[in-house]
Each structure stands twice: as structure tokens, then as C-alpha cells.
PDB file of C-alpha atoms in Angstrom:
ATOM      1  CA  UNK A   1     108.315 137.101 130.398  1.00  0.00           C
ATOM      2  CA  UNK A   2     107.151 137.468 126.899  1.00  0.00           C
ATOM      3  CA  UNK A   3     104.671 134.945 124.846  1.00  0.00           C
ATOM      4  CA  UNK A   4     105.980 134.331 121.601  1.00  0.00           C
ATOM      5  CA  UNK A   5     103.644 134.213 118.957  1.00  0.00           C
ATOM      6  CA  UNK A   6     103.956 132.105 115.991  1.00  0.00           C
ATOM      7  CA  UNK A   7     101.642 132.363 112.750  1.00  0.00           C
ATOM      8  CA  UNK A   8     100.565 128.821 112.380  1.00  0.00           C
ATOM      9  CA  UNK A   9     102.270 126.891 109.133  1.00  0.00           C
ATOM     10  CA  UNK A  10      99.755 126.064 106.700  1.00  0.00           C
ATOM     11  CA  UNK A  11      98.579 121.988 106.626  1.00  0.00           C
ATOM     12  CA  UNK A  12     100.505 121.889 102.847  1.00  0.00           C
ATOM     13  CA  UNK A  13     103.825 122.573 104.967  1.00  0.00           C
ATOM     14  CA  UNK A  14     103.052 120.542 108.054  1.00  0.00           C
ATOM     15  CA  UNK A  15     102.308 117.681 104.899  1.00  0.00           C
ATOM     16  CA  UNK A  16     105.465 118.413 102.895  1.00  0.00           C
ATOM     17  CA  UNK A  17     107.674 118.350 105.898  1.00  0.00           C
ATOM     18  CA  UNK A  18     106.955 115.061 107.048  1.00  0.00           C
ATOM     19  CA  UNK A  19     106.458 113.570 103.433  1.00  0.00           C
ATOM     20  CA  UNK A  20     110.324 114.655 103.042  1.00  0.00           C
ATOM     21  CA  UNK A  21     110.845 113.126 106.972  1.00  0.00           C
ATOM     22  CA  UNK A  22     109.625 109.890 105.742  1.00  0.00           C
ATOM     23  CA  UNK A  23     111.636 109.816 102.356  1.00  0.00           C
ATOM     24  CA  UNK A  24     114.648 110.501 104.278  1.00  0.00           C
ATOM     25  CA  UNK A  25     113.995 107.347 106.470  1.00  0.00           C
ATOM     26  CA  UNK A  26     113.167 105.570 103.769  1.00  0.00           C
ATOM     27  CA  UNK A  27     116.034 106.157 101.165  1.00  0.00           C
ATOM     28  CA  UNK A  28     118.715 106.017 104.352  1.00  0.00           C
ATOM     29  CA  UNK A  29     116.795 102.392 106.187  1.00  0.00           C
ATOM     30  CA  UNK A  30     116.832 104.589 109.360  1.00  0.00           C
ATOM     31  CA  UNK A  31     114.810 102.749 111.933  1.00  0.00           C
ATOM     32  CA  UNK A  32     112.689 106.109 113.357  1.00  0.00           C
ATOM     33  CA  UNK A  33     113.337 110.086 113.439  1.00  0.00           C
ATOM     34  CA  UNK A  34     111.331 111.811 115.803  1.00  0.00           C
ATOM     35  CA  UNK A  35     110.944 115.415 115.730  1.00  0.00           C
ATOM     36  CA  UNK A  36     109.643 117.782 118.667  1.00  0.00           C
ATOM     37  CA  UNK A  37     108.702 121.234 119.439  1.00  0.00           C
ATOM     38  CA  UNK A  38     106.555 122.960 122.032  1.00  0.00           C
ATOM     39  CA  UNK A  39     103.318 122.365 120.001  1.00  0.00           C
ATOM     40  CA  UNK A  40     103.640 119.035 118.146  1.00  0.00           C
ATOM     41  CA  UNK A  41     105.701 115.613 118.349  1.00  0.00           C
ATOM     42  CA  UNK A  42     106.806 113.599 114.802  1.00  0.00           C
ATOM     43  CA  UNK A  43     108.115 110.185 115.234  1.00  0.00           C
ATOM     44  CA  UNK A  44     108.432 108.549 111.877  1.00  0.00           C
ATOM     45  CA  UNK A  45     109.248 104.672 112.237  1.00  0.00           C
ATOM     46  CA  UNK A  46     111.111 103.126 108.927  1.00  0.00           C
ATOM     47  CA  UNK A  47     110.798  99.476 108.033  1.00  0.00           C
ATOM     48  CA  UNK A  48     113.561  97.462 109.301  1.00  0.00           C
ATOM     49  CA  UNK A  49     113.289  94.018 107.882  1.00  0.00           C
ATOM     50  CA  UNK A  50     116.077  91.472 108.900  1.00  0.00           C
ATOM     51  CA  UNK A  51     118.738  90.416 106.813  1.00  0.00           C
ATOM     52  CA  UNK A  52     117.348  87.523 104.899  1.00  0.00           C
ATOM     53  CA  UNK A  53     118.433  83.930 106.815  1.00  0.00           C
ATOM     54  CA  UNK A  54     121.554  82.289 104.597  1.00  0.00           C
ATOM     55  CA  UNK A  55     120.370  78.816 102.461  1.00  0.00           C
ATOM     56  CA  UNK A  56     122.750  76.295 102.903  1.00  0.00           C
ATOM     57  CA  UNK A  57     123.458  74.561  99.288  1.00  0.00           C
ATOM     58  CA  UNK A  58     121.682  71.315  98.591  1.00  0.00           C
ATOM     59  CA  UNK A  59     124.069  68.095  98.641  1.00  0.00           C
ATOM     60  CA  UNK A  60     124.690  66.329  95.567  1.00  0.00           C
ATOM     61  CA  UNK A  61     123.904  62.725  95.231  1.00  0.00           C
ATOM     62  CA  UNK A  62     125.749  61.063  92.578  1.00  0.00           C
ATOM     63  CA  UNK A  63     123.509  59.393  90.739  1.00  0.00           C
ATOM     64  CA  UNK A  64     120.582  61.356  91.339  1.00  0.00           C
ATOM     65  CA  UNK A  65     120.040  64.988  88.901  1.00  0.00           C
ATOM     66  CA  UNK A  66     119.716  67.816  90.482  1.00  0.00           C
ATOM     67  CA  UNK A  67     116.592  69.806  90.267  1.00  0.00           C
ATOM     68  CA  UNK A  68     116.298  72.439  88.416  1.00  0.00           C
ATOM     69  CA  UNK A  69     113.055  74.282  87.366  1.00  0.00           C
ATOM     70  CA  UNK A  70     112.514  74.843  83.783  1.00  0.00           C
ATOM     71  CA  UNK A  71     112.711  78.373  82.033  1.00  0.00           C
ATOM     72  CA  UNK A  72     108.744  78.372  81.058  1.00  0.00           C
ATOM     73  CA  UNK A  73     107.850  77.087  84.456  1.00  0.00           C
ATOM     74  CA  UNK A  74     110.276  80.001  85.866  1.00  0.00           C
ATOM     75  CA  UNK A  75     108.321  82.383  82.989  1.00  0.00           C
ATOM     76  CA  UNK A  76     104.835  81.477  84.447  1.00  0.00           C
ATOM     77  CA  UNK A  77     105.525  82.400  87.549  1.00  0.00           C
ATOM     78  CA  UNK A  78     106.802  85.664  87.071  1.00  0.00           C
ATOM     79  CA  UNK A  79     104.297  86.457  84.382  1.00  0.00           C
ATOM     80  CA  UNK A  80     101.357  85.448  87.460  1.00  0.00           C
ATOM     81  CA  UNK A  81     103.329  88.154  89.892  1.00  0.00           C
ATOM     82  CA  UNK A  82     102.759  90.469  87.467  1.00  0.00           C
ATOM     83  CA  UNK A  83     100.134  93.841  88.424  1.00  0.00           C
ATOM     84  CA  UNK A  84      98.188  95.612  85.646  1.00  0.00           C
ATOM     85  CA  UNK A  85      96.690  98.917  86.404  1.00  0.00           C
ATOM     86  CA  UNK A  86      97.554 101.845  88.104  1.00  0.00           C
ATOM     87  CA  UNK A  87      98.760 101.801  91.666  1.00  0.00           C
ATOM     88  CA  UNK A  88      97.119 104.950  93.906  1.00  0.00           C
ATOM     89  CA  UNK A  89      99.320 105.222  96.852  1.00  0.00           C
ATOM     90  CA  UNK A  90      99.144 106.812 100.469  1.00  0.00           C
ATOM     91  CA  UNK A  91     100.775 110.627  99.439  1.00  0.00           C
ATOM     92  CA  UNK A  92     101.088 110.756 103.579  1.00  0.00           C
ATOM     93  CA  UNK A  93     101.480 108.733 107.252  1.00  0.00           C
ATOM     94  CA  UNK A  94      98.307 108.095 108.832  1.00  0.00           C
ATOM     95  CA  UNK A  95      95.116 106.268 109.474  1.00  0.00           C
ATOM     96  CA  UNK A  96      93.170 104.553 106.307  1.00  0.00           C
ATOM     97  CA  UNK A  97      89.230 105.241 106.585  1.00  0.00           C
ATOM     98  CA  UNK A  98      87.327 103.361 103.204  1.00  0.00           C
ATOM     99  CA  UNK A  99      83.901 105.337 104.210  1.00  0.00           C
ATOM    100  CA  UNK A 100      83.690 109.163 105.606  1.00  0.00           C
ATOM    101  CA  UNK A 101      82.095 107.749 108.720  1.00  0.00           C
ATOM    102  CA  UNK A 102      81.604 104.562 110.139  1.00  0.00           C
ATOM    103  CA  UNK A 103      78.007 104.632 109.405  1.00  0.00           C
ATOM    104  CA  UNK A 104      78.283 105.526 105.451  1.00  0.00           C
ATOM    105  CA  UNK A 105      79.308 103.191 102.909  1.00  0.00           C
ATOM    106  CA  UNK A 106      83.009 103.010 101.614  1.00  0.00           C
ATOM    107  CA  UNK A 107      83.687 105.912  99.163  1.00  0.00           C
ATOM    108  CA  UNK A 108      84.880 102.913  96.366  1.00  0.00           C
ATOM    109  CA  UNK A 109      84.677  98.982  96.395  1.00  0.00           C
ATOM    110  CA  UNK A 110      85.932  96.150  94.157  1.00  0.00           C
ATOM    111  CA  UNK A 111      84.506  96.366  90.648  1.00  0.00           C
ATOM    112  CA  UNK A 112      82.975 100.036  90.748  1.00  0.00           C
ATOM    113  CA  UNK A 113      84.378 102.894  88.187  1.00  0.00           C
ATOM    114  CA  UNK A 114      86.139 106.071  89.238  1.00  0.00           C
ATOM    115  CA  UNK A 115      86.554 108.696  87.552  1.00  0.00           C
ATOM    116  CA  UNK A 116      90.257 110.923  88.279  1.00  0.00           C
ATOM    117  CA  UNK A 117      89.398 113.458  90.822  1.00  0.00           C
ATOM    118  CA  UNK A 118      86.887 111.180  92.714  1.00  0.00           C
ATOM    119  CA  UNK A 119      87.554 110.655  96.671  1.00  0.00           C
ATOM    120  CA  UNK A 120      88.119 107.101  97.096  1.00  0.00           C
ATOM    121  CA  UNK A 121      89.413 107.322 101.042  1.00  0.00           C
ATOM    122  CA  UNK A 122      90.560 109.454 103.943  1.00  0.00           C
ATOM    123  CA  UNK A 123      93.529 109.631 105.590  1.00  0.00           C
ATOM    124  CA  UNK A 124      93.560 110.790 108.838  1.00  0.00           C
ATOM    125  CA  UNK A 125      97.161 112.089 109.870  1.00  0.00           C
ATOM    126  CA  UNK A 126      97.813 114.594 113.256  1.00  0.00           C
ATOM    127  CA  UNK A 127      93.725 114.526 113.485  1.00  0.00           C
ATOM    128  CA  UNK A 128      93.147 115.997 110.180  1.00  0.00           C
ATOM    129  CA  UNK A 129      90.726 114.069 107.445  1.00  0.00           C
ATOM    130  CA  UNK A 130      92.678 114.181 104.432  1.00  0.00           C
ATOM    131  CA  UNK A 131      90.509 113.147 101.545  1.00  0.00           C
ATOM    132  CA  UNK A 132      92.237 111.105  98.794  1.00  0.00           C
ATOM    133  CA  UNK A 133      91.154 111.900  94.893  1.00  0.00           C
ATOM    134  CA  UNK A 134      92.099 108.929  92.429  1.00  0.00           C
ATOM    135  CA  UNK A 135      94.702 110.060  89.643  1.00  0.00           C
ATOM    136  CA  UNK A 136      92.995 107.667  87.612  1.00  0.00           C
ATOM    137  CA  UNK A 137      89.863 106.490  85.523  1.00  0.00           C
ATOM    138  CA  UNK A 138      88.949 102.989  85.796  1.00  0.00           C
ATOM    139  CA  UNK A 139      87.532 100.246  87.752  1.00  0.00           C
ATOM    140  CA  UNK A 140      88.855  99.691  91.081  1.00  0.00           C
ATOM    141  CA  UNK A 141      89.889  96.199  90.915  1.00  0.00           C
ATOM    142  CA  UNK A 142      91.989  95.383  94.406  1.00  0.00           C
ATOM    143  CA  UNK A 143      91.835  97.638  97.716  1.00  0.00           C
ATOM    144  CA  UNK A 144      95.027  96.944 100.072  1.00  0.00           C
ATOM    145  CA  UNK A 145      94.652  98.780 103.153  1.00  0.00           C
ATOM    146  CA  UNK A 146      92.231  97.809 105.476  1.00  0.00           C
ATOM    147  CA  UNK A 147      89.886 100.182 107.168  1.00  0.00           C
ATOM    148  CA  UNK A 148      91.601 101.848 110.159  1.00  0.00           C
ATOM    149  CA  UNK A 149      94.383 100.525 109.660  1.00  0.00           C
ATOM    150  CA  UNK A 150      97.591 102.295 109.657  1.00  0.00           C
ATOM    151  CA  UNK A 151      99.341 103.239 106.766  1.00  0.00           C
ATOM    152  CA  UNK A 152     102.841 104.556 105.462  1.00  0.00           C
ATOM    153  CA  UNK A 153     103.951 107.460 102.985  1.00  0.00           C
ATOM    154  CA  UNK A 154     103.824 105.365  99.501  1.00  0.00           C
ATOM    155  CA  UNK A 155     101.959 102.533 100.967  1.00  0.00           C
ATOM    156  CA  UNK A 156     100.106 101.013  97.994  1.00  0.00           C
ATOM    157  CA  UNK A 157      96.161 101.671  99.131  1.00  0.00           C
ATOM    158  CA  UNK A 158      94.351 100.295  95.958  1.00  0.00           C
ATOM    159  CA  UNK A 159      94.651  99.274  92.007  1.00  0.00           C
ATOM    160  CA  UNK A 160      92.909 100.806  89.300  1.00  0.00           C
ATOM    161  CA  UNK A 161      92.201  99.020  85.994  1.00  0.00           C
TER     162      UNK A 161
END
């Protein structure tokens, strides 16, 4: 019997493949694709939120107005949701590290300037440290993911000002 050699893909591949694996759970609201060969195992899980619980209308009381916010009240609150910045998010599925090692200090915090190009985390997907580099200059003003916790393709990680 024969062994079969394969060259190994290159990482960028491996990356690509499941990036597009994850968009096409994403854009179809598949709940999971899994993937296997004789070397490696993908599962890719997609969000699958219920359907949103129907509101029953409020009875009317003759007599009594109904309530009804106002339009600048409605305004305010939108204009409060709003984010400023630019958004760096997670270009893969894995594991979000804020420091290179659990000794070292996190590569970025609240409130310190980066420069585009500068590593501000490490994602660990299929046991490979994959440094991110911010696309933007700025201060870092709000960091999302929590260290070691998992994240998603596109998952916001942190806000740059």
C-alpha cells in the first residue's frame, strides 16, 4: 500500500478557506459546517439567535392618552448609540490574547496611540499565533474582546479614535 504525500497548503490558504467557511454560514444563518479530512477537522458554528418573542399591543383606556415618546427624546437616543472611530475586527475564528504571553503586558490598552501597522493582539486559530496589525492611527478608545476569550470571523475586537 502506497503513502500519499501531500505538499502542505500554505497558512494564507488554510486562513482564506475558512474565512470563506464562515461567510458562507454567516450570509446563509446556517447553524454549523464542519469540514474533515485525514489531517485536520473544521467545525464552524453560526449564530442562531431566536426569533424575537411577539409584543402584544397595549390596551387603550378611553380617557387616558396613549404614550408616545417624543421625536427629540427618540433623536437622543439614537444619537447616544452612535460609535465614532474605526472598528478593527477579528479577520479570522479563534482565541483573543491582549499580551504575547501571559506574563507581558497587553500589546494596546484604553487611551494609548497606535500607529497603522502596530500589533495590537493575537489570535490564536488551529494553534497558530496570528498577530493582528491595526489598519488605523489613533487612540485606542474601547477594547471588546476579552483576553482568551473566543472570538468569531468579523467579531468587533476594539475601536480606534
Amino acid at each position: 500500500m502506497a503513502n500519499k504525500t501531500t505538499e502542505p497548503r500554505p497558512i494564507e490558504d488554510t486562513v482564506e478557506c475558512i474565512e470563506a467557511l464562515a461567510e458562507i454560514v454567516k450570509k446563509n444563518d446556517l447553524g454549523k459546517i464542519k469540514i474533515s479530512t485525514e489531517d485536520i477537522e473544521i467545525v464552524i458554528e453560526g449564530k442562531r439567535c431566536p426569533p424575537p418573542a411577539p409584543v402584544a399591543p397595549m390596551p387603550v383606556i378611553p380617557g387616558v392618552p396613549a404614550s408616545v415618546p417624543s421625536a427629540p427624546a427618540a433623536q437622543q437616543e439614537a444619537k447616544s448609540e452612535e460609535i465614532t472611530g474605526n472598528i478593527i475586527t477579528s479577520p479570522i475564528v479563534g482565541t483573543f490574547y491582549a499580551a504575547p504571553s501571559p506574563e507581558k503586558p497587553p500589546f494596546v490598552k484604553p487611551g494609548d496611540t497606535v500607529n497603522a501597522g502596530d500589533v495590537v493582539c493575537i489570535i490564536e486559530s488551529m494553534k497558530l499565533m496570528n498577530e493582528i496589525n491595526s489598519e488605523f492611527s489613533g487612540k485606542v478608545a474601547e477594547i471588546y474582546a476579552k483576553d482568551g476569550q473566543p472570538v468569531e470571523y468579523g467579531q468587533k475586537l476594539m475601536r480606534i479614535e
